[in-house]
Coordinates of C-alpha atoms in Angstrom, one line a residue:
M1 CA -38.5 3.3 -14.5
S2 CA -35.2 3.6 -12.7
L3 CA -31.8 2.9 -14.1
F4 CA -31.0 0.7 -11.1
Q5 CA -30.4 -3.0 -11.7
C6 CA -31.3 -5.8 -9.4
P7 CA -28.0 -7.2 -7.9
V8 CA -29.4 -10.7 -7.8
C9 CA -31.0 -11.3 -11.2
K10 CA -29.8 -8.2 -13.2
K11 CA -33.4 -7.2 -14.1
Q12 CA -34.5 -3.5 -14.0
L13 CA -35.6 -2.2 -10.6
V14 CA -38.8 -0.2 -10.4
L15 CA -39.7 2.1 -7.4
Q16 CA -43.0 1.0 -6.0
N17 CA -44.1 2.9 -2.9
K18 CA -41.0 2.8 -0.7
S19 CA -39.2 -0.2 -2.3
Y20 CA -37.3 -1.1 -5.5
V21 CA -38.7 -4.2 -7.0
C22 CA -37.7 -6.2 -10.1
E23 CA -40.0 -8.4 -12.2
T24 CA -38.6 -11.5 -10.6
G25 CA -39.8 -10.3 -7.3
H26 CA -36.6 -9.3 -5.5
Q27 CA -37.3 -6.2 -3.3
F28 CA -35.0 -3.6 -1.7
D29 CA -36.4 -1.0 0.7
R30 CA -35.7 2.7 0.2
A31 CA -34.2 4.3 3.3
K32 CA -35.8 7.3 4.8
A33 CA -32.8 9.4 3.7
G34 CA -33.6 8.5 0.1
Y35 CA -31.0 5.9 -0.9
V36 CA -31.3 2.1 -1.5
N37 CA -28.9 -0.5 -0.2
L38 CA -28.0 -2.9 -3.0
L39 CA -24.8 -4.2 -1.5
Q40 CA -24.9 -8.0 -1.3
S41 CA -23.8 -9.1 2.1
Q42 CA -21.8 -12.0 0.7
S43 CA -19.7 -9.7 -1.4
S44 CA -17.7 -8.6 1.6
K45 CA -17.2 -9.8 5.2
S46 CA -16.0 -6.4 6.4
K47 CA -18.3 -4.5 8.8
Q48 CA -16.9 -1.2 7.6
H49 CA -17.2 -0.6 3.9
G50 CA -15.3 2.3 2.3
D51 CA -14.6 5.6 4.0
D52 CA -15.6 5.9 7.7
A53 CA -17.6 8.7 9.3
K54 CA -14.6 10.8 10.4
M55 CA -13.1 10.9 6.9
I56 CA -16.4 11.8 5.4
Q57 CA -17.0 14.6 7.9
A58 CA -13.5 16.0 7.3
R59 CA -13.9 15.9 3.5
T60 CA -17.4 17.3 3.6
Q61 CA -16.2 20.4 5.7
F62 CA -13.2 20.9 3.5
L63 CA -15.1 20.7 0.2
N64 CA -17.9 22.9 1.5
D65 CA -15.3 25.6 2.2
G66 CA -14.7 25.8 -1.6
Y67 CA -11.1 24.8 -1.9
Y68 CA -11.7 22.3 -4.7
D69 CA -14.4 24.4 -6.5
V70 CA -12.1 24.6 -9.6
F71 CA -12.2 20.9 -10.0
R72 CA -16.0 20.7 -9.7
E73 CA -16.3 23.4 -12.3
A74 CA -14.0 21.4 -14.6
L75 CA -16.2 18.4 -14.3
K76 CA -19.3 20.5 -15.1
E77 CA -17.6 21.9 -18.3
I78 CA -16.8 18.4 -19.5
V79 CA -20.3 17.2 -18.9
T80 CA -21.6 20.2 -20.9
K81 CA -19.1 19.7 -23.7
Y82 CA -20.3 16.1 -24.3
S83 CA -24.0 17.0 -23.9
A84 CA -24.3 14.3 -21.3
N85 CA -27.7 14.1 -19.5
S86 CA -27.5 10.7 -17.8
L87 CA -24.5 10.3 -15.5
A88 CA -23.0 7.6 -13.3
D89 CA -20.9 8.9 -10.3
V90 CA -18.8 5.9 -9.6
G91 CA -17.6 6.2 -6.1
C92 CA -19.8 9.2 -5.3
G93 CA -18.8 9.9 -1.7
E94 CA -20.9 12.6 -0.2
G95 CA -22.1 13.8 -3.6
W96 CA -20.4 17.1 -3.6
Y97 CA -19.1 16.9 -7.2
A98 CA -22.6 16.1 -8.5
E99 CA -24.2 19.2 -7.0
P100 CA -23.8 21.6 -9.9
L101 CA -24.8 18.8 -12.3
L102 CA -28.1 18.3 -10.6
Q103 CA -28.7 22.0 -10.7
Q104 CA -28.5 21.7 -14.5
E105 CA -31.3 19.1 -14.3
K106 CA -28.9 16.2 -15.2
T107 CA -29.9 12.7 -14.1
V108 CA -27.1 11.5 -11.7
Y109 CA -26.9 8.0 -10.2
G110 CA -24.3 7.8 -7.4
I111 CA -22.8 4.5 -6.2
D112 CA -20.6 4.1 -3.2
I113 CA -19.7 1.2 -0.9
S114 CA -19.7 3.5 2.2
K115 CA -23.2 3.7 3.8
Q116 CA -22.1 6.8 5.7
A117 CA -21.0 8.5 2.5
V118 CA -24.2 7.7 0.7
T119 CA -26.3 8.9 3.7
S120 CA -24.4 12.2 3.6
A121 CA -25.0 12.5 -0.2
A122 CA -28.7 11.8 0.3
K123 CA -28.9 14.7 2.8
R124 CA -27.1 17.0 0.5
N125 CA -28.8 16.1 -2.8
K126 CA -32.5 15.1 -2.8
K127 CA -32.4 14.8 -6.6
M128 CA -29.5 12.3 -6.8
M129 CA -30.4 8.7 -7.3
L130 CA -28.2 6.8 -4.7
A131 CA -27.3 3.3 -3.9
V132 CA -24.9 1.6 -1.4
A133 CA -23.1 -0.9 -3.6
S134 CA -19.7 -2.0 -4.7
T135 CA -18.2 -0.1 -7.7
A136 CA -16.8 -3.4 -8.9
K137 CA -20.4 -4.6 -9.5
L138 CA -22.4 -1.6 -10.4
P139 CA -26.2 -2.1 -9.9
L140 CA -26.9 -0.1 -13.0
M141 CA -28.6 -1.0 -16.3
D142 CA -26.7 -1.9 -19.4
S143 CA -26.0 0.9 -22.0
A144 CA -28.0 3.4 -19.9
F145 CA -25.6 6.3 -19.4
D146 CA -24.1 9.1 -21.5
L147 CA -21.1 9.6 -19.2
A148 CA -19.6 8.1 -16.1
Y149 CA -16.9 9.5 -13.9
S150 CA -14.7 8.4 -11.1
I151 CA -12.9 10.8 -8.8
F152 CA -10.1 9.2 -6.8
A153 CA -12.3 6.1 -6.5
P154 CA -11.8 2.4 -7.4
F155 CA -13.8 1.1 -10.4
S156 CA -14.1 -1.7 -12.8
S157 CA -13.6 -0.6 -16.4
D158 CA -15.6 -3.6 -17.6
E159 CA -18.5 -2.5 -15.5
V160 CA -18.3 1.1 -16.7
Y161 CA -18.1 -0.1 -20.3
R162 CA -21.3 -2.2 -19.7
I163 CA -23.4 0.7 -18.3
L164 CA -22.3 3.3 -21.0
K165 CA -24.3 3.9 -24.1
N166 CA -22.5 3.4 -27.5
N167 CA -19.9 6.2 -27.8
G168 CA -20.4 7.3 -24.2
H169 CA -17.5 8.8 -22.2
F170 CA -15.7 7.8 -19.1
V171 CA -13.9 10.5 -17.0
V172 CA -11.1 9.3 -14.7
V173 CA -9.9 11.9 -12.2
F174 CA -6.6 11.4 -10.5
P175 CA -3.8 13.4 -8.8
L176 CA -1.1 15.0 -10.9
E177 CA 2.6 15.2 -10.0
K178 CA 2.4 18.0 -7.3
Q179 CA -1.0 17.5 -5.9
L180 CA -0.9 18.8 -2.3
W181 CA 2.9 19.3 -2.6
G182 CA 2.8 21.9 0.2
L183 CA 1.3 19.4 2.6
K184 CA 3.6 16.6 1.6
S185 CA 6.7 18.9 2.0
I186 CA 5.8 19.3 5.7
L187 CA 4.9 15.7 6.3
Y188 CA 8.0 14.1 4.7
D189 CA 11.7 15.0 4.6
K190 CA 12.0 13.8 1.0
P191 CA 8.6 14.3 -0.6
Y192 CA 8.1 12.5 -4.0
E193 CA 6.0 13.5 -6.9
N194 CA 3.1 11.4 -7.9
E195 CA 3.7 9.2 -10.9
V196 CA 1.3 10.0 -13.7
V197 CA 0.5 7.1 -15.9
L198 CA -2.5 7.1 -18.3
P199 CA -3.6 3.5 -18.3
T200 CA -5.4 1.9 -21.2
Y201 CA -8.8 0.1 -20.7
E202 CA -10.1 -2.5 -23.1
G203 CA -13.0 -1.1 -25.1
F204 CA -12.0 2.5 -24.5
E205 CA -10.0 5.1 -26.4
L206 CA -8.3 8.0 -24.7
E207 CA -9.5 11.2 -26.2
T208 CA -7.8 13.8 -24.1
L209 CA -6.2 14.7 -20.8
I210 CA -7.2 17.9 -19.1
R211 CA -4.9 19.3 -16.4
V212 CA -6.5 21.5 -13.8
E213 CA -4.1 23.3 -11.5
H214 CA -4.6 25.9 -8.7
T215 CA -3.0 27.1 -5.4
I216 CA -5.0 27.2 -2.2
H217 CA -4.2 29.0 1.1
L218 CA -5.6 27.3 4.2
T219 CA -6.0 29.2 7.5
G220 CA -6.7 27.6 10.9
Q221 CA -5.9 24.2 12.4
T222 CA -9.4 22.8 11.7
T223 CA -9.1 23.4 8.0
I224 CA -5.6 22.0 7.8
N225 CA -6.6 18.9 9.8
N226 CA -9.6 18.4 7.5
L227 CA -7.4 18.3 4.6
L228 CA -5.0 15.8 6.1
A229 CA -7.9 13.6 7.3
M230 CA -9.3 13.2 3.8
T231 CA -6.0 12.0 2.3
P232 CA -4.2 8.7 2.5
Y233 CA -1.4 10.5 4.4
Y234 CA -3.6 10.5 7.5
H235 CA -2.8 6.9 8.1
R236 CA 0.7 6.7 6.7
T237 CA 2.4 9.7 8.3
P238 CA 4.7 9.4 11.4
K239 CA 3.4 11.0 14.7
H240 CA 6.3 13.6 14.7
A241 CA 5.2 14.8 11.3
I242 CA 1.6 15.1 12.4
A243 CA 2.8 17.2 15.4
T244 CA 4.7 19.5 13.0
L245 CA 1.6 20.0 11.0
A246 CA -0.5 20.6 14.1
A247 CA 1.7 23.6 15.0
L248 CA 0.8 25.4 11.8
E249 CA -2.0 28.0 11.4
T250 CA -1.5 28.5 7.7
L251 CA -0.7 26.3 4.8
C252 CA -0.2 27.0 1.1
T253 CA -0.2 24.2 -1.4
P254 CA -0.7 23.6 -5.1
I255 CA -3.6 21.4 -6.1
Q256 CA -3.5 19.5 -9.4
F257 CA -6.1 17.1 -10.9
G258 CA -5.9 15.2 -14.2
F259 CA -9.1 14.6 -16.1
A260 CA -8.5 11.7 -18.5
I261 CA -11.5 11.4 -20.9
Y262 CA -12.0 8.1 -22.6
K263 CA -14.6 7.2 -25.3
K264 CA -16.4 3.8 -25.4
N265 CA -15.6 2.0 -28.6
V266 CA -18.4 0.1 -30.2

C-alpha cells in the first residue's frame, strides 16, 4: 500500500502494474521516470506550474557542487533526533535534500507542483515516492507521517497537520537575517536584512529554532550565475546590477538557514 491519496475521492491509492488506483476506481498512470501526476487540472489554469527548467537546472548544479551541504546535514540530524522514518517533503524540488535520508532507508514522499522539478527528482532518487501536485492540497494519507519538512516552499499548515501522526513534527526552513548577504551587497546599493518572524500555526507548538550558518566562497561565473538564478533576486534585480555581478570571478557570502521545529498537538 502506498501513502498516496486519491485527489478525487481521498481514498488510498495502490500501485497496480504501472498505475495508482483507488477502491473507487480512479486511476493515475505512473510516468516512466517513476513519479505520478496527481495535479488536478482544474486547480490551476497556468501552463507553467512552479519552478521552470532553467531555475531547476541552475539550482541542481549549485547544490551538486556542495555549497549547501551544511543545511542538508542539519536536516538529517533533525530527522535522526526525532526517530522519524516516514517523511513528507513538501515542495521537494529536485529531491537534493532527501538524498541522505533515503540512504538511511527512510521512506520519503516528495510533492511539488513543478513537473520539471519532480522529473529531476525522479532521475536523482529512484527510492523517493514522488507526485506532481499542489502543496496546498497534499495527495497524502491522513496521520501517515512522522515528520514533514518544507524548505523555502509554500505549504498549507492545515494539510501538514492532517498528514502527520499524533505528536509528529513539522520542520519549516527559511532564510535568516544575512542569508546571501554577499550577493545582496553587490546587487543592491542599500541591501536589507531578511525579517525573521516565527509564525504560529493552529494545532502546532514551536519546540525549537536551530540556526545553521556558514560562509561559502564561489569561483567562476557559471557558479555565481547558478546561485543568482536559483534566488528570487534573479527576476527582481536591475540590469546594471546583473552586469556588475557578471564581471566577478569570485564571490564570498554568508549563508544562514533557520530550522523551526513544530510539534503537532493532539
